[in-house]
Every structure is written in C-alpha cells, then in structure tokens.
Coordinates of C-alpha atoms in Angstrom, one line a residue:
M6 CA 27.6 -32.0 -15.3
N7 CA 25.8 -32.1 -18.7
S8 CA 26.7 -29.7 -21.5
K9 CA 23.5 -27.7 -21.2
R10 CA 24.2 -27.0 -17.6
V11 CA 27.8 -25.9 -18.4
L12 CA 26.5 -23.6 -21.1
L13 CA 24.0 -21.9 -18.7
L14 CA 26.8 -21.4 -16.1
V15 CA 29.0 -19.8 -18.8
L16 CA 26.1 -17.6 -20.0
F17 CA 25.4 -16.4 -16.4
A18 CA 29.1 -15.7 -15.8
F19 CA 29.3 -13.8 -19.0
S20 CA 26.3 -11.7 -18.0
L21 CA 27.9 -10.8 -14.7
M22 CA 31.1 -9.8 -16.5
L23 CA 29.2 -7.5 -18.8
V24 CA 27.1 -5.8 -16.0
E25 CA 30.3 -5.2 -14.0
R26 CA 31.8 -3.5 -17.1
Y27 CA 28.8 -1.3 -18.0
F28 CA 26.7 -0.7 -14.9
R29 CA 28.4 2.6 -14.1
K30 CA 27.0 4.1 -17.3
R31 CA 23.6 4.3 -15.6
P32 CA 24.1 5.7 -12.1
D33 CA 20.5 6.9 -12.1
V34 CA 19.0 3.3 -11.8
I35 CA 19.6 0.0 -10.1
T36 CA 21.7 -2.1 -12.4
K37 CA 22.5 -5.1 -10.2
T38 CA 20.5 -7.0 -7.6
D39 CA 21.7 -8.1 -4.2
W40 CA 22.2 -11.6 -5.6
L41 CA 24.3 -10.1 -8.5
A42 CA 21.8 -10.6 -11.3
P43 CA 22.0 -7.8 -13.9
I44 CA 19.1 -5.5 -14.5
V45 CA 19.0 -4.6 -18.1
W46 CA 18.6 -0.9 -19.0
E47 CA 19.5 0.9 -22.2
G48 CA 23.2 1.8 -21.8
T49 CA 24.1 -1.1 -19.6
F50 CA 25.2 -3.6 -22.3
D51 CA 27.4 -3.8 -25.4
R52 CA 25.3 -5.2 -28.2
Q53 CA 28.3 -5.9 -30.4
V54 CA 29.9 -8.0 -27.7
L55 CA 26.7 -9.9 -27.0
E56 CA 26.0 -10.5 -30.7
K57 CA 29.5 -12.0 -31.1
H58 CA 29.0 -14.2 -28.1
Y59 CA 25.6 -15.6 -29.1
R60 CA 26.1 -16.0 -32.8
R61 CA 28.9 -18.5 -32.1
R62 CA 26.3 -20.6 -30.2
N63 CA 23.9 -20.7 -33.1
I64 CA 20.9 -20.3 -30.8
T65 CA 17.1 -20.6 -31.4
V66 CA 14.7 -18.5 -29.4
G67 CA 11.0 -19.3 -28.8
L68 CA 8.3 -16.7 -28.3
A69 CA 4.9 -18.0 -27.0
V70 CA 1.9 -15.8 -27.1
F71 CA -1.8 -16.5 -26.3
A72 CA -4.4 -14.9 -28.5
T73 CA -7.8 -15.7 -26.9
G74 CA -10.9 -13.7 -26.3
R75 CA -12.8 -10.9 -28.0
F76 CA -9.8 -8.8 -29.1
A77 CA -7.5 -11.6 -30.0
E78 CA -7.3 -10.8 -33.7
E79 CA -6.6 -7.1 -33.3
Y80 CA -3.9 -7.6 -30.6
L81 CA -2.3 -10.5 -32.4
R82 CA -1.8 -8.6 -35.6
L83 CA 0.0 -5.7 -33.9
F84 CA 2.0 -8.1 -31.7
L85 CA 3.3 -10.3 -34.5
H86 CA 4.1 -7.5 -36.9
S87 CA 6.1 -5.6 -34.3
A88 CA 7.7 -8.8 -32.9
N89 CA 8.8 -9.9 -36.4
K90 CA 10.5 -6.5 -36.8
H91 CA 12.1 -6.1 -33.4
F92 CA 12.3 -9.5 -31.6
M93 CA 15.7 -11.2 -31.8
T94 CA 16.4 -9.9 -35.3
G95 CA 19.1 -11.9 -37.1
Y96 CA 18.5 -15.1 -35.0
R97 CA 16.3 -18.1 -35.5
V98 CA 12.9 -17.6 -33.8
I99 CA 10.0 -19.9 -33.5
F100 CA 6.7 -18.1 -32.7
Y101 CA 4.3 -20.4 -30.8
I102 CA 0.8 -18.8 -31.2
M103 CA -1.8 -20.3 -28.9
V104 CA -5.4 -19.5 -30.0
D105 CA -8.9 -20.5 -29.0
A106 CA -9.9 -20.9 -32.6
F107 CA -7.8 -21.2 -35.7
L108 CA -7.7 -17.5 -36.6
Q109 CA -6.2 -16.5 -39.8
L110 CA -2.7 -15.4 -39.0
P111 CA -1.7 -11.9 -40.2
D112 CA 0.3 -11.6 -43.4
I113 CA 4.0 -11.7 -42.3
E114 CA 6.9 -11.2 -44.6
P115 CA 8.5 -14.7 -44.9
S116 CA 12.0 -15.2 -43.6
P117 CA 14.2 -18.3 -43.3
L118 CA 14.9 -17.3 -39.7
R119 CA 11.2 -17.0 -38.7
T120 CA 8.9 -19.9 -38.1
F121 CA 5.3 -19.5 -37.0
K122 CA 3.4 -22.4 -35.4
A123 CA -0.3 -22.1 -34.4
F124 CA -1.9 -24.3 -31.8
E125 CA -5.5 -24.4 -30.6
V126 CA -6.0 -24.1 -26.8
D127 CA -8.6 -26.2 -25.1
T128 CA -11.2 -23.5 -24.4
E129 CA -13.7 -25.6 -22.5
R130 CA -12.8 -24.0 -19.2
W131 CA -10.2 -21.3 -20.0
W132 CA -12.7 -18.5 -19.3
L133 CA -12.8 -19.6 -15.6
D134 CA -9.1 -18.6 -15.3
G135 CA -7.3 -17.5 -18.4
S136 CA -3.9 -17.5 -16.9
L137 CA -4.3 -21.0 -15.5
M138 CA -5.4 -22.5 -18.9
H139 CA -2.7 -20.6 -20.7
M140 CA 0.1 -21.8 -18.5
K141 CA -1.2 -25.4 -18.4
S142 CA -1.3 -25.5 -22.2
L143 CA 2.2 -23.9 -22.5
G144 CA 3.6 -26.5 -20.1
E145 CA 2.2 -29.3 -22.2
H146 CA 3.8 -27.9 -25.3
I147 CA 7.1 -27.4 -23.6
T148 CA 7.1 -31.0 -22.5
S149 CA 6.0 -32.4 -25.9
H150 CA 8.2 -30.5 -28.3
I151 CA 9.3 -26.9 -27.4
Q152 CA 12.1 -28.1 -25.1
D153 CA 13.7 -29.9 -28.0
E154 CA 13.3 -27.0 -30.5
V155 CA 14.7 -23.8 -28.7
D156 CA 17.5 -22.8 -26.4
F157 CA 15.5 -20.0 -24.8
L158 CA 11.8 -19.3 -24.4
F159 CA 9.7 -16.2 -23.7
S160 CA 6.0 -16.2 -22.9
M161 CA 4.4 -12.9 -23.4
A162 CA 0.9 -11.3 -23.2
V163 CA -0.6 -10.4 -26.6
N164 CA -1.6 -6.9 -25.7
Q165 CA 1.9 -5.6 -26.2
V166 CA 3.7 -3.9 -29.1
F167 CA 7.4 -4.0 -29.7
Q168 CA 8.8 -0.5 -30.4
N169 CA 12.5 -1.1 -30.5
E170 CA 15.1 -3.9 -30.5
F171 CA 14.4 -6.7 -28.1
G172 CA 17.6 -8.6 -28.5
V173 CA 20.1 -11.0 -26.9
E174 CA 20.7 -8.7 -24.0
T175 CA 17.5 -10.2 -22.6
L176 CA 18.6 -13.8 -22.6
G177 CA 19.4 -15.8 -19.5
P178 CA 18.5 -19.0 -17.6
L179 CA 15.6 -17.3 -15.8
V180 CA 14.4 -13.9 -16.8
A181 CA 11.9 -11.7 -15.0
Q182 CA 10.2 -8.4 -16.0
L183 CA 10.1 -5.6 -13.5
H184 CA 6.7 -4.0 -13.1
A185 CA 6.5 -0.6 -14.9
W186 CA 4.5 1.0 -12.1
W187 CA 5.7 -0.7 -8.9
Y188 CA 9.4 -0.3 -9.8
F189 CA 9.1 3.4 -8.9
R190 CA 7.2 2.8 -5.7
N191 CA 8.1 2.1 -2.1
T192 CA 8.8 -1.6 -1.5
K193 CA 6.6 -1.8 1.6
N194 CA 3.6 -1.0 -0.5
F195 CA 4.1 -3.8 -3.1
P196 CA 0.8 -5.7 -3.6
Y197 CA 2.1 -9.2 -2.7
E198 CA -0.3 -11.8 -1.6
R199 CA -0.3 -11.5 2.2
R200 CA -2.8 -14.2 3.3
P201 CA -0.6 -16.8 5.2
T202 CA -2.6 -19.8 3.9
S203 CA -2.0 -18.9 0.2
A204 CA 0.8 -20.6 -1.7
A205 CA 1.6 -17.2 -3.1
C206 CA 2.1 -15.5 0.3
I207 CA 5.1 -13.3 0.8
P208 CA 5.0 -12.1 4.5
F209 CA 5.1 -8.4 5.4
G210 CA 8.7 -7.2 5.6
Q211 CA 9.9 -9.6 2.9
G212 CA 10.4 -9.4 -0.8
D213 CA 12.7 -7.5 -3.0
F214 CA 11.2 -6.4 -6.4
Y215 CA 7.7 -6.5 -7.8
Y216 CA 7.5 -8.4 -11.1
G217 CA 5.0 -7.8 -13.9
S218 CA 3.1 -10.7 -15.4
L219 CA 3.2 -9.8 -19.1
M220 CA 6.5 -11.7 -19.7
V221 CA 8.5 -14.6 -18.3
G222 CA 11.5 -16.1 -19.9
G223 CA 14.5 -18.4 -19.6
T224 CA 15.4 -21.8 -20.7
P225 CA 12.5 -24.1 -21.5
H226 CA 13.3 -26.2 -18.4
N227 CA 13.2 -23.2 -16.1
V228 CA 10.0 -21.8 -17.7
L229 CA 8.4 -25.3 -17.2
D230 CA 9.5 -25.4 -13.6
F231 CA 7.8 -22.0 -13.0
I232 CA 4.6 -23.3 -14.7
E233 CA 4.6 -26.4 -12.5
E234 CA 5.1 -24.5 -9.3
Y235 CA 2.4 -22.0 -10.4
L236 CA -0.1 -24.8 -11.1
N237 CA 0.7 -26.5 -7.8
G238 CA 0.1 -23.2 -6.0
V239 CA -3.3 -22.7 -7.7
I240 CA -4.3 -26.2 -6.6
H241 CA -3.2 -25.5 -3.1
D242 CA -5.2 -22.3 -2.9
I243 CA -8.3 -23.9 -4.4
K244 CA -8.2 -26.5 -1.7
N245 CA -8.0 -23.7 0.9
G246 CA -10.8 -21.7 -0.6
L247 CA -8.5 -19.0 -2.0
N248 CA -8.0 -17.5 -5.4
S249 CA -4.8 -15.5 -5.7
T250 CA -3.8 -13.9 -9.0
Y251 CA -1.3 -15.3 -11.5
E252 CA 1.0 -12.2 -10.9
K253 CA 1.1 -12.9 -7.2
H254 CA 2.1 -16.5 -7.8
L255 CA 4.7 -15.3 -10.2
N256 CA 6.1 -12.9 -7.6
K257 CA 6.3 -15.7 -5.0
Y258 CA 8.1 -17.9 -7.4
F259 CA 10.8 -15.3 -8.2
Y260 CA 11.1 -14.5 -4.4
L261 CA 12.1 -18.1 -3.8
N262 CA 13.8 -18.7 -7.1
K263 CA 15.9 -15.6 -7.9
P264 CA 15.9 -14.7 -11.6
T265 CA 19.3 -14.6 -13.2
K266 CA 18.4 -11.5 -15.2
L267 CA 15.8 -8.7 -14.7
L268 CA 14.4 -6.6 -17.5
S269 CA 13.9 -2.9 -16.6
P270 CA 10.5 -1.3 -17.1
E271 CA 11.8 -0.2 -20.6
Y272 CA 10.9 -3.7 -21.7
S273 CA 7.2 -3.4 -20.7
W274 CA 6.2 0.2 -20.3
D275 CA 2.6 1.1 -19.6
L276 CA 1.5 3.8 -21.9
T277 CA -1.1 4.9 -19.3
F278 CA 1.8 6.7 -17.5
S279 CA 4.2 9.3 -18.8
P280 CA 7.7 7.9 -18.7
P281 CA 10.1 9.3 -16.0
P282 CA 13.6 10.4 -16.9
Q283 CA 15.0 6.9 -16.2
I284 CA 13.0 5.4 -19.1
Q285 CA 15.2 6.4 -22.0
Y286 CA 14.2 3.9 -24.6
V287 CA 10.9 2.0 -24.6
K288 CA 11.4 -1.5 -26.0
V289 CA 7.9 -2.9 -25.5
A290 CA 4.7 -1.0 -24.7
H291 CA 1.3 -1.9 -23.5
D292 CA -1.8 0.0 -22.3
S293 CA -3.2 -1.4 -19.1
Q294 CA -6.5 0.3 -19.6
R295 CA -7.3 -1.6 -22.8
K296 CA -9.3 -4.8 -22.4
L297 CA -8.1 -8.2 -23.3

C-alpha cells in the first residue's frame, strides 16, 4: 500500500473520530450518513484540532474555477476576491482559473501562500455543453500537472461568493456538496435521471441524498475518476440519443461511489431562499436566478 493511500485512510479515520465526538452538538440536522461519512455543519467540528492535524502535513490545496461566457469578468472578480479572503486561509493554495479568453485577472493582494494560474479553455465547441467542455479541460490539466502540485482539489462554479471561512474541515478523499434546496425536501421527489437507458439513471426508490453541481472536491485522483466517469456517461447517452444534465451524472456517480465527506447547504446556500433555522452560518452563497 503506497504512502498516499495510507495518508487518505488516516484522514478518513480522523474525520470519523471527529464526527463521533461532535455530532451531538447539532441534533437538529443529519451529521452522519448511513455509510458513516460526516456531514459538515457549523458546530460539528473543532477547527483548532483540524488545524493542528493538517498543518503537520504541510498540504497544498487547489481551487479550479471556470470563467467563461458573458458575465465571466464580473463573477470572477467577486469569486477570487472572496476566495482569497476565506478559502483555506493560512495554507498554500493554487488557483486554477480556466477562461475562454485571457481576461485581465482582478488585482489580488499578493501572498507567498497564494498562486494564481490562468489557462485558456478551447472554446470551439464549449457553448454546445459548457459542463462537458469544462470537465474535459479540467481532466486534462489534472493529468498533465495538477495531480503533482496539490494534495486536495476543489472545482467550483464561478457564480459563488465566499462569505465566511471555508477551511480544512471540508477536506477529504471525495467531497460532495448537498443541494441547498433539495436537502430540505422529500427524498422521493429528488429530480434524479429516471430514464433507464441513460448512464445517469437512478431508479425510483433508490438514492440517498441529492447533490448540487456547484462544487466537487477530493484528491486529484478521485476528482479525475469522477470526470472520466462523467465523460463516459455523456458519450453513452449521446449514442442513445439522450442528453442528461451534468448534475444528474454527478448524482449517479455519488450514488455508486459514496463520498467520504458531505458539505451541508451552508457551503452553497442559494440566496433566492430565506435560510431556515438549520442554516446557522452561510460559508458560500450564490443566486440561482442570476445568469452565467
């Protein structure tokens, strides 16, 4: 067993230990899945313990974001400024900024812990399916260099703003984001892909959570595995005359490959809705009614 595999097992065991210790502090929400993965809410983790644990490992975290389309420059400015302030503060972070033209990056206060890398996305066909082109491009970058540069990687949509600390409590081998709206709805109504011939199909009566598509994270290897399965699923559907959404393919992947950590809706709250009492501390916000 290689050293990276051992480290991931240690990190997973560490997360389980912490959730067992703190989950009783939030009896109003689900804090652990049936497969024992922690669901991260404010009050379910000890930041000091986590900081001590991860600082010893001298980690580097990657954050990939795609800024394409009409509103790219506006969204990117807000995203980067807020991420620079709240994302993994005190740790080495590499921002991978994928653009459809070499936009002028916003002025960001320099820091030895922050590196910004911009890459141009091949836009010849991206407008046919933005998610497809984005994930294909990210997969190529992971293979060519990202996997050798960071220990953990997040891919996030650009139409989000960090509002509070997004820290090491979110790290894990495979991290999923619970959907802000569907988390509070009946599971039988989840909008999974139901057509049996689609690669994204989850049959009626099956499924556990509904995951949002604005964030996916984990080790570079696991993020790459998701991307490859997603691309294979899209190819399968095209051959069968189907066109399921990126979010439905993502939900199918997490149905078959259970995430080791789930982020509560606090980490991707939709400003269209008034937060219920369970949402104590919004970490990242977005407005689903604003266009990309």
